[in-house]
Tab-separated table of C-alpha atoms and ligand atoms in Angstrom:
chain	number	residue	atom	x	y	z
A	8	UNK	CA	20.159	-18.968	-20.983
A	9	UNK	CA	20.054	-17.133	-17.627
A	10	UNK	CA	16.649	-15.886	-16.555
A	11	UNK	CA	16.432	-12.117	-16.104
A	12	UNK	CA	14.647	-10.693	-13.044
A	13	UNK	CA	12.916	-7.372	-13.607
A	14	UNK	CA	12.283	-4.889	-10.791
A	15	UNK	CA	10.007	-1.899	-11.232
A	16	UNK	CA	10.822	1.037	-8.958
A	17	UNK	CA	8.512	4.057	-8.914
A	18	UNK	CA	9.277	7.557	-7.653
A	19	UNK	CA	6.366	9.488	-6.151
A	20	UNK	CA	6.134	12.980	-4.706
A	21	UNK	CA	5.098	16.561	-5.411
A	22	UNK	CA	6.427	18.808	-8.215
A	23	UNK	CA	10.074	19.679	-7.689
A	24	UNK	CA	10.888	16.881	-5.228
A	25	UNK	CA	13.346	15.374	-7.752
A	26	UNK	CA	11.634	12.401	-9.425
A	27	UNK	CA	12.762	13.228	-12.964
A	28	UNK	CA	16.219	14.088	-11.627
A	29	UNK	CA	16.458	10.700	-9.879
A	30	UNK	CA	15.569	8.725	-13.020
A	31	UNK	CA	18.004	10.757	-15.140
A	32	UNK	CA	20.799	10.462	-12.584
A	33	UNK	CA	20.699	6.680	-12.213
A	34	UNK	CA	19.533	5.437	-15.624
A	35	UNK	CA	22.225	4.033	-17.890
A	36	UNK	CA	20.033	4.334	-20.967
A	37	UNK	CA	18.718	7.549	-22.427
A	38	UNK	CA	15.594	8.321	-20.441
A	39	UNK	CA	12.063	8.786	-21.676
A	40	UNK	CA	11.094	12.277	-20.602
A	41	UNK	CA	7.659	13.882	-20.870
A	42	UNK	CA	8.404	17.259	-19.308
A	43	UNK	CA	6.659	20.314	-20.776
A	44	UNK	CA	6.767	23.991	-19.876
A	45	UNK	CA	5.000	24.393	-16.546
A	46	UNK	CA	1.975	26.710	-16.345
A	47	UNK	CA	0.637	26.279	-12.793
A	48	UNK	CA	1.981	28.991	-10.484
A	49	UNK	CA	2.718	26.452	-7.733
A	50	UNK	CA	5.144	24.761	-10.152
A	51	UNK	CA	6.582	27.761	-12.017
A	52	UNK	CA	7.753	29.228	-8.722
A	53	UNK	CA	9.977	26.132	-8.305
A	54	UNK	CA	11.073	25.292	-11.858
A	55	UNK	CA	10.355	25.760	-15.560
A	56	UNK	CA	9.191	22.297	-16.662
A	57	UNK	CA	7.025	19.550	-15.222
A	58	UNK	CA	6.381	15.900	-16.053
A	59	UNK	CA	2.977	15.248	-17.635
A	60	UNK	CA	3.013	11.472	-18.167
A	61	UNK	CA	6.059	9.635	-16.839
A	62	UNK	CA	9.830	9.321	-16.752
A	63	UNK	CA	11.435	6.031	-17.685
A	64	UNK	CA	14.989	4.797	-17.335
A	65	UNK	CA	16.729	1.475	-16.682
A	66	UNK	CA	19.835	-0.035	-15.164
A	67	UNK	CA	21.209	-3.545	-15.645
A	68	UNK	CA	22.704	-4.552	-12.298
A	69	UNK	CA	24.100	-7.885	-13.409
A	70	UNK	CA	23.262	-10.543	-15.983
A	71	UNK	CA	20.212	-11.584	-13.977
A	72	UNK	CA	18.867	-8.278	-12.708
A	73	UNK	CA	17.370	-5.316	-14.523
A	74	UNK	CA	15.874	-2.327	-12.734
A	75	UNK	CA	13.208	-0.251	-14.433
A	76	UNK	CA	12.902	3.276	-13.056
A	77	UNK	CA	9.658	5.234	-13.353
A	78	UNK	CA	9.012	8.816	-12.331
A	79	UNK	CA	5.425	9.943	-11.881
A	80	UNK	CA	4.003	13.402	-12.653
A	81	UNK	CA	3.893	15.388	-9.407
A	82	UNK	CA	0.892	17.572	-10.231
A	83	UNK	CA	-2.250	16.272	-8.561
A	84	UNK	CA	-4.313	16.556	-11.744
A	85	UNK	CA	-2.259	13.594	-13.054
A	86	UNK	CA	-2.783	11.510	-9.910
A	87	UNK	CA	-4.307	8.665	-11.947
A	88	UNK	CA	-0.743	7.942	-13.097
A	89	UNK	CA	0.355	7.302	-9.502
A	90	UNK	CA	-1.908	4.262	-9.298
A	91	UNK	CA	-1.157	3.109	-12.864
A	92	UNK	CA	2.603	3.182	-12.295
A	93	UNK	CA	2.845	2.432	-8.582
A	94	UNK	CA	0.196	-0.230	-8.088
A	95	UNK	CA	2.123	-3.132	-9.578
A	96	UNK	CA	5.638	-1.961	-8.721
A	97	UNK	CA	8.272	-3.763	-6.642
A	98	UNK	CA	9.249	-0.677	-4.710
A	99	UNK	CA	8.107	2.896	-4.090
A	100	UNK	CA	10.349	5.862	-3.333
A	101	UNK	CA	8.394	8.753	-1.814
A	102	UNK	CA	10.464	11.892	-2.277
A	103	UNK	CA	9.937	14.959	-0.129
A	104	UNK	CA	11.218	18.444	-1.006
A	105	UNK	CA	12.739	19.684	2.254
A	106	UNK	CA	12.561	23.293	1.015
A	107	UNK	CA	8.772	23.184	0.534
A	108	UNK	CA	6.440	24.914	2.973
A	109	UNK	CA	4.939	21.883	4.706
A	110	UNK	CA	6.928	18.761	3.819
A	111	UNK	CA	5.461	16.660	6.645
A	112	UNK	CA	1.927	17.544	5.562
A	113	UNK	CA	2.914	16.470	2.044
A	114	UNK	CA	4.319	13.183	3.305
A	115	UNK	CA	1.101	12.442	5.181
A	116	UNK	CA	-0.870	13.357	2.067
A	117	UNK	CA	0.993	10.623	0.117
A	118	UNK	CA	0.582	8.080	2.922
A	119	UNK	CA	-3.168	8.668	2.695
A	120	UNK	CA	-3.394	8.936	-1.068
A	121	UNK	CA	-1.524	5.719	-1.932
A	122	UNK	CA	-2.343	3.931	1.323
A	123	UNK	CA	-3.562	0.791	-0.427
A	124	UNK	CA	-0.415	0.028	-2.323
A	125	UNK	CA	1.950	1.136	0.446
A	126	UNK	CA	0.457	-1.764	2.390
A	127	UNK	CA	1.607	-4.169	-0.321
A	128	UNK	CA	4.761	-2.699	-1.825
A	129	UNK	CA	8.091	-2.054	-0.021
A	130	UNK	CA	8.665	1.681	0.322
A	131	UNK	CA	11.276	4.179	1.374
A	132	UNK	CA	11.113	7.923	2.075
A	133	UNK	CA	13.848	10.205	0.729
A	134	UNK	CA	14.148	13.753	2.040
A	135	UNK	CA	15.640	15.681	-0.877
A	136	UNK	CA	17.218	19.175	-1.036
A	137	UNK	CA	18.465	19.041	2.541
A	138	UNK	CA	21.424	21.142	1.368
A	139	UNK	CA	19.121	24.137	0.774
A	140	UNK	CA	17.610	26.482	3.370
A	141	UNK	CA	14.052	25.909	4.590
A	142	UNK	CA	11.562	28.154	6.381
A	143	UNK	CA	10.469	25.441	8.844
A	144	UNK	CA	13.844	24.203	10.141
A	145	UNK	CA	12.770	20.550	10.324
A	146	UNK	CA	15.471	17.973	11.081
A	147	UNK	CA	15.755	14.390	9.858
A	148	UNK	CA	14.514	13.277	13.303
A	149	UNK	CA	11.343	15.335	12.801
A	150	UNK	CA	10.669	13.439	9.565
A	151	UNK	CA	11.374	10.119	11.256
A	152	UNK	CA	8.987	11.040	14.075
A	153	UNK	CA	6.265	11.883	11.542
A	154	UNK	CA	6.704	8.512	9.839
A	155	UNK	CA	6.717	6.736	13.214
A	156	UNK	CA	3.318	8.298	13.946
A	157	UNK	CA	1.851	7.181	10.611
A	158	UNK	CA	0.308	3.882	9.553
A	159	UNK	CA	3.646	3.053	7.936
A	160	UNK	CA	5.965	3.352	10.903
A	161	UNK	CA	8.527	0.889	9.524
A	162	UNK	CA	9.245	2.756	6.303
A	163	UNK	CA	12.873	3.927	6.442
A	164	UNK	CA	13.641	7.638	6.042
A	165	UNK	CA	16.898	8.976	4.554
A	166	UNK	CA	18.394	12.331	3.697
A	167	UNK	CA	19.275	12.228	-0.016
A	168	UNK	CA	20.318	14.302	-3.016
A	169	UNK	CA	18.788	13.016	-6.250
A	170	UNK	CA	21.533	14.675	-8.295
A	171	UNK	CA	23.950	12.119	-6.831
A	172	UNK	CA	24.013	8.667	-8.395
A	173	UNK	CA	25.124	7.009	-5.131
A	174	UNK	CA	22.070	8.354	-3.321
A	175	UNK	CA	19.598	7.146	-5.947
A	176	UNK	CA	21.318	3.745	-6.053
A	177	UNK	CA	21.160	3.543	-2.253
A	178	UNK	CA	17.380	4.075	-2.202
A	179	UNK	CA	16.844	1.505	-4.939
A	180	UNK	CA	19.077	-1.066	-3.173
A	181	UNK	CA	17.250	-0.466	0.101
A	182	UNK	CA	14.038	-1.461	-1.658
A	183	UNK	CA	15.500	-4.468	-3.459
A	184	UNK	CA	16.998	-5.918	-0.311
A	185	UNK	CA	14.146	-5.082	2.039
A	186	UNK	CA	11.812	-7.676	3.370
A	187	UNK	CA	8.347	-6.586	2.220
A	188	UNK	CA	6.719	-8.011	5.320
A	189	UNK	CA	8.881	-5.934	7.652
A	190	UNK	CA	7.789	-2.778	5.864
A	191	UNK	CA	4.118	-3.412	5.965
A	192	UNK	CA	1.705	-1.744	8.285
A	193	UNK	CA	2.032	-3.253	11.709
A	194	UNK	CA	-0.993	-5.006	13.116
A	195	UNK	CA	-2.886	-2.733	15.508
B	28	GTP	N1	19.553	21.951	-4.065
B	28	GTP	C1	19.129	20.770	-4.482
B	28	GTP	N2	18.499	20.661	-5.671
B	28	GTP	C2	18.072	19.453	-6.062
B	28	GTP	C3	18.276	18.290	-5.301
B	28	GTP	N3	17.731	17.229	-5.956
B	28	GTP	C4	17.200	17.732	-7.087
B	28	GTP	N4	17.429	19.062	-7.168
B	28	GTP	C5	16.981	20.008	-8.227
B	28	GTP	O1	15.591	20.184	-8.026
B	28	GTP	C6	14.885	20.126	-9.275
B	28	GTP	C7	13.940	18.931	-9.260
B	28	GTP	O2	13.221	18.916	-10.457
B	28	GTP	P1	12.576	17.615	-11.075
B	28	GTP	O3	13.483	16.449	-10.934
B	28	GTP	O4	12.141	17.993	-12.448
B	28	GTP	O5	11.317	17.430	-10.136
B	28	GTP	P2	10.092	16.410	-10.328
B	28	GTP	O6	9.875	15.771	-9.000
B	28	GTP	O7	10.317	15.527	-11.478
B	28	GTP	O8	8.871	17.430	-10.593
B	28	GTP	P3	7.500	17.219	-11.476
B	28	GTP	O9	7.806	16.478	-12.704
B	28	GTP	O10	7.066	18.635	-11.752
B	28	GTP	O11	6.527	16.533	-10.567
B	28	GTP	C8	15.966	20.033	-10.348
B	28	GTP	O12	16.256	21.349	-10.781
B	28	GTP	C9	17.164	19.422	-9.615
B	28	GTP	O13	18.407	19.797	-10.150
B	28	GTP	C10	18.956	18.428	-4.033
B	28	GTP	O14	19.166	17.479	-3.253
B	28	GTP	N5	19.360	19.686	-3.699
B	29	MG	MG1	9.259	15.214	-13.196
């Protein structure tokens, strides 16, 4: 019997950045969804529901490879789930909502918050909602410059739309085929 390799990919990012959307878009099984009606004003101004535990979906790539997709809750009061889900993963997608007020500040917040496991786990940054207007007018180069200034200067940055299966697949493939060492923090 052929051995099956399992890859655990975790989506991180603030409320509304598209984590639940990403899992739903790419999963080929019915997803586990723990969204409830949002109550915090910072969330209700973006959307009606929010994830309170996790999202789960899966894709079988071929007879040897299964990808498990996990979405985290974006609200900071559930930040314990970020460590629980992300710490032992094979790849992290940090999603940024381009339409939010300070997306680069948010990105740096995640670099700081999950610093320990970004040093160990291959990661990629996806800038989502680039199709929608923003108040700050940042370009993809601005995001790349922010990453280049961080401790994780080798993490790739892409413009994505998590409603599109090709875009979610692209991020996941980037993680699967990346060399973890090349993505780690460079020696000072
Ligand atoms: N315009 C636009 N909308 C998008 C894009 N990607 C996702 N969306 C929409 O943005 C919303 C994202 O919501 P969720 O996927 O629930 O966000 P989340 O990150 O899971 O949020 P929490 O669970 O609250 O942390 C959905 O309504 C999507 O349809 C995009 O690229 N462009
Ligand atoms: Mg969600």
